């Protein structure tokens, strides 16, 4: 039997309320949603997936090198033709030989990835990491965009653990036009035929649940949530009550999470201590997956809950204008003249530093240098460096605020979306904490005023900028504990 041994979940800090949409459009088209999560200008499905994955690995107390199977799912990945599992694996420091699979093209992609992880564990994998992240986007004046949120979830799967996946089934039927995004288009669309959409949703949800070997009796039900009402309308088809649906629902506060909708609700239910959870996805086309997770009774296990680390709370309400700016719909555009050119091959050589904070110890004087290239910062020797990975924590040594017009040209477009940001010199620590090395870094996840000299910080990975059509990702800093 396959079990979930670690859970991670993440949602961006920004929120926009239904009232902000009503003020802008005169109405709000997403029923049952009071507010939704909005990705920052430097966030996308890949960076959100990284956030959830690091939390899941922490919860499971699993070293990244022990993961031998990775899946990444998103209905709209940040690159249409690029295997992002290679980048995600490098960000997490997974073994280069770990098997990797990408799932996309449907809001069902998250449960498809989980399904494949179960198959991998039943074959020859020992530790699987399943990551689902999404940020749907529609036309600004339609229900899909009004509902569209952002978030991610990740699960560590092993052959034994506190949360066993005891049953699963799938069902499909052709319902074209319920939700689609054509090649070359940015916005997800739908025909908007209410009865047709509802029939596709309830038939596939009910069909998947009916295919389970045993009739489920869950404490909580994670159902695909394109808005805040449709999951409850499908409760009868799934043979469950609305209270159980409400127990796992995240849509009311985070919005429609696309391929991450069911994974985030499942993660939330497990983190909240529910002992029996039914998870049912729906993908346009249309198909559905049903998965039953059973957690051992608290009296039968030493731990009180499934190990979980979640960060789903928001703290940044946006106006509608700020929402459009963060999405990149309203910006000043890229500056003329371009910026500092860094070729993709040169950027690739710096990935160990940008993803995993790899410093170097000078073989001549034992001092640390970052990046470990060229002459030693201390002794000036052109000596070899021993790779040393930093801990991702440290202290701000100097900081300033980069305001409009002050950013280097390559960062100007992102600044037009995100606003002012902090630029700092930070003393990053080694794992032992007894050595530091000074590193320049950009701030994220907080206003510039939140960064002060002497403050503790931690690192995360975000978008840096895009050049030649290729997005560069790398570490940024945020206040510790964010």
Short mmCIF file of C-alpha atoms in Angstrom, two decimals:
data_model
loop_
_atom_site.label_atom_id
_atom_site.label_comp_id
_atom_site.label_asym_id
_atom_site.label_seq_id
_atom_site.Cartn_x
_atom_site.Cartn_y
_atom_site.Cartn_z
CA UNK A 1 0.00 0.00 0.00
CA UNK A 2 1.22 3.54 -0.79
CA UNK A 3 1.11 6.24 1.88
CA UNK A 4 1.55 9.99 2.18
CA UNK A 5 4.39 10.69 4.62
CA UNK A 6 4.73 14.44 4.20
CA UNK A 7 2.48 17.28 3.05
CA UNK A 8 3.33 20.81 1.96
CA UNK A 9 1.06 23.60 0.73
CA UNK A 10 1.61 27.21 -0.27
CA UNK A 11 -0.38 30.23 -1.46
CA UNK A 12 0.95 33.69 -2.37
CA UNK A 13 0.60 36.42 0.23
CA UNK A 14 -1.41 38.80 -1.95
CA UNK A 15 -5.23 38.69 -1.92
CA UNK A 16 -7.95 40.49 -3.81
CA UNK A 17 -11.54 40.55 -2.57
CA UNK A 18 -14.78 40.10 -4.46
CA UNK A 19 -15.67 43.68 -3.48
CA UNK A 20 -12.63 44.98 -5.39
CA UNK A 21 -13.91 43.26 -8.52
CA UNK A 22 -17.41 44.62 -7.96
CA UNK A 23 -16.01 48.13 -7.65
CA UNK A 24 -14.16 47.70 -10.95
CA UNK A 25 -16.77 45.83 -13.01
CA UNK A 26 -20.03 46.48 -11.23
CA UNK A 27 -20.41 42.78 -10.49
CA UNK A 28 -18.42 39.70 -9.48
CA UNK A 29 -18.82 36.59 -11.62
CA UNK A 30 -17.31 33.97 -9.27
CA UNK A 31 -20.01 32.63 -6.97
CA UNK A 32 -19.04 31.62 -3.44
CA UNK A 33 -15.57 33.25 -3.44
CA UNK A 34 -14.94 36.04 -0.94
CA UNK A 35 -11.29 36.61 -1.91
CA UNK A 36 -8.57 34.88 -3.90
CA UNK A 37 -4.81 34.50 -3.85
CA UNK A 38 -2.78 36.46 -6.41
CA UNK A 39 0.78 35.51 -7.43
CA UNK A 40 3.41 38.22 -7.08
CA UNK A 41 5.15 39.51 -10.17
CA UNK A 42 8.09 37.18 -9.49
CA UNK A 43 5.95 34.07 -8.86
CA UNK A 44 4.65 31.42 -11.22
CA UNK A 45 3.63 27.76 -11.03
CA UNK A 46 7.25 26.63 -10.87
CA UNK A 47 8.25 28.86 -7.94
CA UNK A 48 5.02 28.04 -6.08
CA UNK A 49 5.69 24.35 -6.68
CA UNK A 50 9.17 24.82 -5.17
CA UNK A 51 7.61 26.43 -2.08
CA UNK A 52 5.21 23.52 -1.52
CA UNK A 53 7.85 20.87 -2.26
CA UNK A 54 10.37 22.24 0.25
CA UNK A 55 7.65 22.19 2.90
CA UNK A 56 6.63 18.61 2.08
CA UNK A 57 10.22 17.39 2.27
CA UNK A 58 10.66 19.22 5.58
CA UNK A 59 7.47 17.67 6.96
CA UNK A 60 8.49 14.16 5.91
CA UNK A 61 12.09 14.69 7.10
CA UNK A 62 13.26 13.37 3.74
CA UNK A 63 16.57 14.43 2.20
CA UNK A 64 16.12 15.57 -1.42
CA UNK A 65 18.70 13.06 -2.64
CA UNK A 66 16.48 10.25 -1.35
CA UNK A 67 13.66 11.17 -3.77
CA UNK A 68 13.87 8.90 -6.81
CA UNK A 69 10.63 9.93 -8.58
CA UNK A 70 9.31 13.46 -9.18
CA UNK A 71 6.11 14.73 -10.79
CA UNK A 72 5.16 18.33 -11.50
CA UNK A 73 1.62 19.28 -12.54
CA UNK A 74 0.13 22.57 -13.76
CA UNK A 75 -2.65 23.39 -16.18
CA UNK A 76 -0.68 26.42 -17.33
CA UNK A 77 3.06 25.95 -16.69
CA UNK A 78 5.20 29.07 -17.19
CA UNK A 79 6.79 27.55 -20.32
CA UNK A 80 4.65 25.83 -22.97
CA UNK A 81 7.50 23.68 -24.30
CA UNK A 82 10.15 23.11 -21.66
CA UNK A 83 10.56 20.24 -19.21
CA UNK A 84 10.27 22.16 -15.96
CA UNK A 85 10.88 19.05 -13.85
CA UNK A 86 14.58 19.44 -14.65
CA UNK A 87 14.59 22.94 -13.17
CA UNK A 88 12.43 21.96 -10.20
CA UNK A 89 14.68 19.00 -9.46
CA UNK A 90 17.75 21.26 -9.55
CA UNK A 91 16.09 23.82 -7.28
CA UNK A 92 15.31 21.10 -4.75
CA UNK A 93 18.74 19.45 -5.13
CA UNK A 94 17.26 16.11 -6.21
CA UNK A 95 19.51 13.48 -7.70
CA UNK A 96 20.09 14.03 -11.41
CA UNK A 97 19.12 10.39 -12.00
CA UNK A 98 15.70 10.68 -10.33
CA UNK A 99 12.81 9.88 -12.68
CA UNK A 100 10.82 12.99 -13.65
CA UNK A 101 7.38 13.45 -15.22
CA UNK A 102 5.40 16.56 -16.15
CA UNK A 103 1.57 16.72 -16.27
CA UNK A 104 -0.34 19.56 -17.89
CA UNK A 105 -3.20 20.46 -20.21
CA UNK A 106 -6.00 20.00 -17.67
CA UNK A 107 -7.21 20.93 -14.21
CA UNK A 108 -7.06 17.18 -13.61
CA UNK A 109 -3.26 17.23 -13.99
CA UNK A 110 -2.64 17.35 -10.22
CA UNK A 111 -4.47 14.10 -9.48
CA UNK A 112 -3.03 12.53 -12.64
CA UNK A 113 0.42 13.20 -11.18
CA UNK A 114 -0.62 11.70 -7.84
CA UNK A 115 -2.01 8.67 -9.68
CA UNK A 116 1.28 8.20 -11.54
CA UNK A 117 3.17 8.47 -8.26
CA UNK A 118 1.09 5.63 -6.82
CA UNK A 119 1.90 3.52 -9.88
CA UNK A 120 5.60 4.33 -9.50
CA UNK A 121 5.62 3.24 -5.85
CA UNK A 122 3.83 0.01 -6.79
CA UNK A 123 6.54 -0.60 -9.39
CA UNK A 124 10.10 0.17 -8.30
CA UNK A 125 10.27 3.72 -6.88
CA UNK A 126 10.99 4.06 -3.16
CA UNK A 127 10.26 7.75 -2.48
CA UNK A 128 8.09 9.89 -4.76
CA UNK A 129 7.48 13.63 -4.64
CA UNK A 130 4.29 14.85 -6.32
CA UNK A 131 3.98 18.61 -6.84
CA UNK A 132 0.94 20.47 -8.20
CA UNK A 133 0.90 24.24 -8.70
CA UNK A 134 -1.26 26.53 -10.77
CA UNK A 135 -2.38 30.10 -11.42
CA UNK A 136 -5.30 30.07 -13.88
CA UNK A 137 -6.00 33.18 -15.89
CA UNK A 138 -8.97 34.25 -17.99
CA UNK A 139 -10.25 37.31 -19.79
CA UNK A 140 -10.48 40.15 -17.22
CA UNK A 141 -14.27 40.38 -17.49
CA UNK A 142 -15.32 36.76 -17.22
CA UNK A 143 -16.01 34.27 -14.47
CA UNK A 144 -12.87 32.23 -15.05
CA UNK A 145 -10.61 35.18 -14.27
CA UNK A 146 -12.76 36.47 -11.42
CA UNK A 147 -12.42 33.05 -9.77
CA UNK A 148 -8.78 32.40 -10.74
CA UNK A 149 -6.50 32.06 -7.71
CA UNK A 150 -3.03 30.66 -7.16
CA UNK A 151 -1.48 27.99 -4.96
CA UNK A 152 0.43 24.74 -4.74
CA UNK A 153 0.63 21.47 -2.83
CA UNK A 154 3.16 18.68 -2.61
CA UNK A 155 3.11 15.15 -1.22
CA UNK A 156 5.90 12.77 -0.30
CA UNK A 157 4.85 9.20 -1.09
CA UNK A 158 6.40 6.10 0.40
CA UNK A 159 5.31 2.49 0.83
CA UNK A 160 4.35 2.94 4.47
CA UNK A 161 3.14 5.88 6.51
CA UNK A 162 0.34 7.50 8.49
CA UNK A 163 -1.95 8.40 5.55
CA UNK A 164 -2.61 5.43 3.30
CA UNK A 165 -4.16 5.79 -0.14
CA UNK A 166 -6.62 2.93 0.08
CA UNK A 167 -8.75 3.27 -3.06
CA UNK A 168 -8.83 5.08 -6.40
CA UNK A 169 -10.89 5.18 -9.57
CA UNK A 170 -11.28 7.29 -12.70
CA UNK A 171 -14.04 8.11 -15.18
CA UNK A 172 -14.18 10.02 -18.45
CA UNK A 173 -16.77 11.18 -20.97
CA UNK A 174 -16.40 13.57 -23.93
CA UNK A 175 -17.66 17.06 -23.03
CA UNK A 176 -15.67 19.42 -25.26
CA UNK A 177 -15.84 23.14 -24.61
CA UNK A 178 -16.33 23.19 -20.87
CA UNK A 179 -12.92 24.79 -20.29
CA UNK A 180 -10.09 25.20 -22.81
CA UNK A 181 -7.05 27.24 -23.82
CA UNK A 182 -6.04 27.08 -27.44
CA UNK A 183 -2.44 27.04 -28.67
CA UNK A 184 -0.85 30.47 -28.46
CA UNK A 185 -3.53 31.92 -26.19
CA UNK A 186 -2.95 33.22 -22.68
CA UNK A 187 -6.48 33.13 -21.29
CA UNK A 188 -8.47 30.04 -20.42
CA UNK A 189 -11.96 30.09 -21.93
CA UNK A 190 -15.27 28.28 -21.62
CA UNK A 191 -18.48 28.25 -23.61
CA UNK A 192 -20.38 29.24 -20.50
CA UNK A 193 -23.35 26.95 -21.10
CA UNK A 194 -24.39 26.49 -17.48
CA UNK A 195 -26.39 23.28 -17.74
CA UNK A 196 -23.82 21.65 -20.05
CA UNK A 197 -20.90 22.57 -17.76
CA UNK A 198 -22.76 21.37 -14.68
CA UNK A 199 -23.69 18.05 -16.32
CA UNK A 200 -20.07 17.41 -17.36
CA UNK A 201 -18.90 18.18 -13.84
CA UNK A 202 -21.43 16.11 -11.91
CA UNK A 203 -21.39 13.13 -14.29
CA UNK A 204 -17.63 12.69 -14.17
CA UNK A 205 -17.37 13.37 -10.43
CA UNK A 206 -20.14 10.87 -9.73
CA UNK A 207 -18.70 8.33 -12.17
CA UNK A 208 -15.26 8.40 -10.55
CA UNK A 209 -16.68 7.97 -7.04
CA UNK A 210 -18.97 5.17 -8.23
CA UNK A 211 -15.93 3.34 -9.57
CA UNK A 212 -14.32 3.01 -6.13
CA UNK A 213 -14.24 -0.53 -4.74
CA UNK A 214 -15.81 0.53 -1.45
CA UNK A 215 -18.36 3.25 -0.86
CA UNK A 216 -16.44 6.01 0.94
CA UNK A 217 -17.55 7.53 4.22
CA UNK A 218 -15.17 10.51 4.46
CA UNK A 219 -14.78 13.15 7.15
CA UNK A 220 -13.74 15.67 4.49
CA UNK A 221 -14.11 15.86 0.71
CA UNK A 222 -11.73 17.74 -1.60
CA UNK A 223 -13.67 18.37 -4.83
CA UNK A 224 -12.48 20.34 -7.85
CA UNK A 225 -13.57 23.94 -7.30
CA UNK A 226 -13.82 26.18 -10.37
CA UNK A 227 -15.96 28.42 -8.17
CA UNK A 228 -17.39 28.37 -4.65
CA UNK A 229 -20.71 26.72 -5.50
CA UNK A 230 -20.10 23.92 -8.00
CA UNK A 231 -18.38 21.56 -5.50
CA UNK A 232 -21.49 21.66 -3.31
CA UNK A 233 -23.77 21.04 -6.31
CA UNK A 234 -21.71 17.88 -7.00
CA UNK A 235 -21.97 16.60 -3.43
CA UNK A 236 -25.04 14.51 -4.20
CA UNK A 237 -23.42 12.95 -7.26
CA UNK A 238 -20.40 12.07 -5.12
CA UNK A 239 -22.64 10.59 -2.41
CA UNK A 240 -21.39 12.97 0.29
CA UNK A 241 -22.78 15.84 2.32
CA UNK A 242 -22.07 19.53 1.92
CA UNK A 243 -20.50 19.71 5.41
CA UNK A 244 -17.80 17.27 4.33
CA UNK A 245 -17.15 19.38 1.23
CA UNK A 246 -16.94 22.51 3.35
CA UNK A 247 -14.43 20.81 5.69
CA UNK A 248 -11.78 20.66 2.94
CA UNK A 249 -12.75 23.69 0.86
CA UNK A 250 -10.06 26.27 0.13
CA UNK A 251 -11.80 27.93 -2.84
CA UNK A 252 -13.67 30.51 -0.72
CA UNK A 253 -10.40 32.15 0.40
CA UNK A 254 -7.92 31.17 -2.34
CA UNK A 255 -10.07 30.99 -5.49
CA UNK A 256 -9.92 28.46 -8.31
CA UNK A 257 -6.51 26.79 -8.13
CA UNK A 258 -6.80 24.84 -11.38
CA UNK A 259 -4.66 21.69 -11.30
CA UNK A 260 -3.74 22.48 -7.68
CA UNK A 261 -7.37 22.79 -6.53
CA UNK A 262 -7.84 19.24 -5.25
CA UNK A 263 -4.21 18.76 -4.08
CA UNK A 264 -4.33 21.96 -1.96
CA UNK A 265 -7.71 21.00 -0.47
CA UNK A 266 -6.41 17.49 0.26
CA UNK A 267 -3.28 18.93 1.86
CA UNK A 268 -5.38 21.30 3.95
CA UNK A 269 -7.68 18.50 5.14
CA UNK A 270 -4.74 16.29 6.14
CA UNK A 271 -3.04 19.19 7.92
CA UNK A 272 -6.28 19.85 9.82
CA UNK A 273 -6.29 16.28 11.13
CA UNK A 274 -9.15 14.67 9.20
CA UNK A 275 -8.78 10.89 9.25
CA UNK A 276 -10.68 9.98 6.09
CA UNK A 277 -10.52 12.20 3.01
CA UNK A 278 -12.09 11.71 -0.42
CA UNK A 279 -10.35 13.70 -3.16
CA UNK A 280 -12.13 14.05 -6.53
CA UNK A 281 -10.77 16.09 -9.43
CA UNK A 282 -12.42 17.15 -12.67
CA UNK A 283 -10.73 18.08 -15.92
CA UNK A 284 -12.31 19.64 -18.98
CA UNK A 285 -12.81 17.28 -21.80
CA UNK A 286 -14.06 15.68 -19.42
CA UNK A 287 -12.65 13.25 -16.89
CA UNK A 288 -12.29 12.77 -13.16
CA UNK A 289 -10.11 10.97 -10.61
CA UNK A 290 -11.24 9.82 -7.17
CA UNK A 291 -8.76 8.97 -4.42
CA UNK A 292 -9.49 7.87 -0.85
CA UNK A 293 -6.95 8.64 1.87
CA UNK A 294 -7.26 6.96 5.26
CA UNK A 295 -5.24 8.22 8.21
CA UNK A 296 -4.52 5.80 11.04
CA UNK A 297 -6.47 6.60 14.19
CA UNK A 298 -4.56 8.87 16.54
CA UNK A 299 -4.73 6.16 19.17
CA UNK A 300 -2.98 3.76 16.77
CA UNK A 301 0.02 5.89 15.91
CA UNK A 302 2.65 7.84 17.79
CA UNK A 303 2.24 11.10 15.87
CA UNK A 304 -0.99 13.05 16.34
CA UNK A 305 -1.25 14.15 12.71
CA UNK A 306 0.10 13.58 9.22
CA UNK A 307 3.37 15.56 9.02
CA UNK A 308 2.47 18.79 7.23
CA UNK A 309 3.91 22.25 6.71
CA UNK A 310 1.49 24.70 5.12
CA UNK A 311 1.55 28.42 4.34
CA UNK A 312 -1.89 29.39 3.06
CA UNK A 313 -2.53 32.65 4.93
CA UNK A 314 -2.51 35.97 3.11
CA UNK A 315 -1.54 39.43 4.30
CA UNK A 316 -1.64 41.75 1.31
CA UNK A 317 -5.04 42.99 0.09
CA UNK A 318 -4.80 44.52 -3.39
CA UNK A 319 -6.85 47.09 -5.22
CA UNK A 320 -8.05 46.06 -8.66
CA UNK A 321 -5.43 48.30 -10.29
CA UNK A 322 -2.68 46.66 -8.22
CA UNK A 323 -4.05 43.26 -9.21
CA UNK A 324 -3.77 44.14 -12.90
CA UNK A 325 -0.24 45.44 -12.34
CA UNK A 326 0.94 42.28 -10.54
CA UNK A 327 -0.47 40.23 -13.43
CA UNK A 328 1.39 42.37 -15.95
CA UNK A 329 -1.73 43.64 -17.72
CA UNK A 330 -1.03 47.26 -16.76
CA UNK A 331 2.70 48.12 -16.77
CA UNK A 332 5.03 50.64 -18.36
CA UNK A 333 6.54 47.90 -20.53
CA UNK A 334 10.21 47.03 -21.02
CA UNK A 335 12.68 49.94 -21.29
CA UNK A 336 14.51 50.75 -24.48
CA UNK A 337 18.15 49.76 -24.63
CA UNK A 338 17.82 46.37 -22.92
CA UNK A 339 19.98 45.50 -19.94
CA UNK A 340 23.04 43.57 -18.87
CA UNK A 341 23.30 40.55 -21.14
CA UNK A 342 23.88 37.17 -19.55
CA UNK A 343 23.78 34.29 -22.01
CA UNK A 344 21.84 31.15 -21.17
CA UNK A 345 25.07 29.04 -21.10
CA UNK A 346 26.63 31.53 -18.65
CA UNK A 347 23.49 31.51 -16.51
CA UNK A 348 23.44 27.73 -16.50
CA UNK A 349 26.98 27.61 -15.12
CA UNK A 350 25.81 29.71 -12.17
CA UNK A 351 22.80 27.50 -11.33
CA UNK A 352 24.50 25.84 -8.31
CA UNK A 353 24.90 29.31 -6.78
CA UNK A 354 21.49 30.66 -7.81
CA UNK A 355 19.47 27.56 -6.84
CA UNK A 356 21.43 25.91 -4.05
CA UNK A 357 23.61 28.75 -2.67
CA UNK A 358 26.85 26.93 -3.47
CA UNK A 359 29.80 28.90 -2.12
CA UNK A 360 33.43 27.81 -2.32
CA UNK A 361 36.21 27.32 0.20
CA UNK A 362 39.56 28.59 -1.01
CA UNK A 363 42.16 25.80 -1.05
CA UNK A 364 44.87 28.36 -0.26
CA UNK A 365 43.42 30.14 2.80
CA UNK A 366 40.17 28.33 3.70
CA UNK A 367 38.09 31.51 3.28
CA UNK A 368 34.59 31.33 1.76
CA UNK A 369 33.76 33.07 -1.50
CA UNK A 370 30.43 33.60 -3.27
CA UNK A 371 30.31 33.01 -6.12
CA UNK A 372 33.27 30.58 -6.07
CA UNK A 373 34.91 31.99 -9.17
CA UNK A 374 38.07 33.90 -9.95
CA UNK A 375 40.43 35.19 -7.30
CA UNK A 376 39.74 34.50 -3.63
CA UNK A 377 38.04 37.45 -1.92
CA UNK A 378 40.39 37.13 1.09
CA UNK A 379 43.84 36.14 -0.13
CA UNK A 380 43.56 36.93 -3.85
CA UNK A 381 44.84 33.50 -4.88
CA UNK A 382 43.63 31.94 -8.12
CA UNK A 383 43.15 28.61 -6.39
CA UNK A 384 40.60 25.82 -6.60
CA UNK A 385 37.43 25.97 -4.50
CA UNK A 386 35.81 23.23 -2.45
CA UNK A 387 32.00 23.45 -2.93
CA UNK A 388 30.13 24.42 0.26
CA UNK A 389 26.33 24.77 0.25
CA UNK A 390 25.04 27.56 2.46
CA UNK A 391 22.08 27.12 4.77
CA UNK A 392 19.70 29.66 3.24
CA UNK A 393 19.56 31.76 6.40
CA UNK A 394 21.47 34.84 7.46
CA UNK A 395 21.50 38.49 8.50
CA UNK A 396 21.19 41.73 6.54
CA UNK A 397 24.44 43.73 6.51
CA UNK A 398 23.29 46.59 4.26
CA UNK A 399 20.05 47.40 2.48
CA UNK A 400 18.49 50.00 0.21
CA UNK A 401 15.24 50.47 -1.65
CA UNK A 402 15.13 50.41 -5.45
CA UNK A 403 12.32 52.68 -6.60
CA UNK A 404 10.69 53.32 -9.95
CA UNK A 405 13.35 54.18 -12.50
CA UNK A 406 16.19 52.95 -10.29
CA UNK A 407 16.22 49.30 -11.33
CA UNK A 408 18.72 48.00 -13.88
CA UNK A 409 16.99 47.67 -17.28
CA UNK A 410 16.73 43.88 -17.09
CA UNK A 411 14.71 44.21 -13.85
CA UNK A 412 12.63 47.22 -14.90
CA UNK A 413 9.67 45.31 -16.32
CA UNK A 414 9.28 43.25 -13.17
CA UNK A 415 9.60 46.37 -11.03
CA UNK A 416 6.83 48.00 -13.03
CA UNK A 417 4.63 45.12 -11.89
CA UNK A 418 5.84 44.59 -8.32
CA UNK A 419 6.74 48.15 -7.32
CA UNK A 420 9.67 49.14 -5.09
CA UNK A 421 11.89 46.33 -3.85
CA UNK A 422 14.72 45.90 -1.36
CA UNK A 423 18.29 45.26 -2.51
CA UNK A 424 20.60 44.00 0.21
CA UNK A 425 23.96 42.59 1.16
CA UNK A 426 23.37 39.61 3.43
CA UNK A 427 25.68 37.44 5.48
CA UNK A 428 24.57 33.90 4.58
CA UNK A 429 25.56 31.18 7.01
CA UNK A 430 27.01 27.72 6.60
CA UNK A 431 25.02 24.76 7.92
CA UNK A 432 27.01 24.85 11.14
CA UNK A 433 26.26 28.56 11.59
CA UNK A 434 29.82 29.42 12.56
CA UNK A 435 30.84 30.97 9.23
CA UNK A 436 29.26 33.50 6.90
CA UNK A 437 29.86 34.92 3.45
CA UNK A 438 28.49 38.20 2.09
CA UNK A 439 26.11 37.93 -0.84
CA UNK A 440 24.04 40.50 -2.81
CA UNK A 441 20.32 39.68 -3.01
CA UNK A 442 16.90 41.05 -3.97
CA UNK A 443 14.06 41.12 -1.47
CA UNK A 444 10.66 39.55 -1.99
CA UNK A 445 7.46 38.68 -0.07
CA UNK A 446 7.51 41.94 1.90
CA UNK A 447 7.62 45.70 1.48
CA UNK A 448 11.15 47.20 1.37
CA UNK A 449 10.58 48.74 4.81
CA UNK A 450 10.41 45.22 6.27
CA UNK A 451 14.13 44.71 5.58
CA UNK A 452 16.55 46.34 8.02
CA UNK A 453 20.21 45.99 8.92
CA UNK A 454 20.62 43.19 11.47
CA UNK A 455 17.31 41.52 10.54
CA UNK A 456 17.19 37.77 10.03
CA UNK A 457 16.32 36.55 6.54
CA UNK A 458 15.75 33.29 4.70
CA UNK A 459 16.08 32.52 1.01
CA UNK A 460 13.56 31.26 -1.52
CA UNK A 461 13.59 30.88 -5.30
CA UNK A 462 11.74 33.28 -7.59
CA UNK A 463 11.75 34.64 -11.10
CA UNK A 464 14.64 37.06 -11.62
CA UNK A 465 13.99 38.30 -15.16
CA UNK A 466 13.36 37.03 -18.68
CA UNK A 467 15.87 37.51 -21.47
CA UNK A 468 15.88 35.98 -24.97
CA UNK A 469 12.53 34.45 -24.07
CA UNK A 470 14.08 32.34 -21.28
CA UNK A 471 13.13 33.08 -17.68
CA UNK A 472 16.01 33.16 -15.24
CA UNK A 473 15.21 31.83 -11.76
CA UNK A 474 17.34 32.33 -8.69
CA UNK A 475 17.37 32.96 -4.97
CA UNK A 476 15.88 35.99 -3.29
CA UNK A 477 15.56 36.85 0.38
CA UNK A 478 12.54 37.47 2.60
CA UNK A 479 12.09 38.16 6.32
CA UNK A 480 12.74 34.98 8.29
CA UNK A 481 9.62 33.01 9.08
CA UNK A 482 7.56 34.39 6.19
#
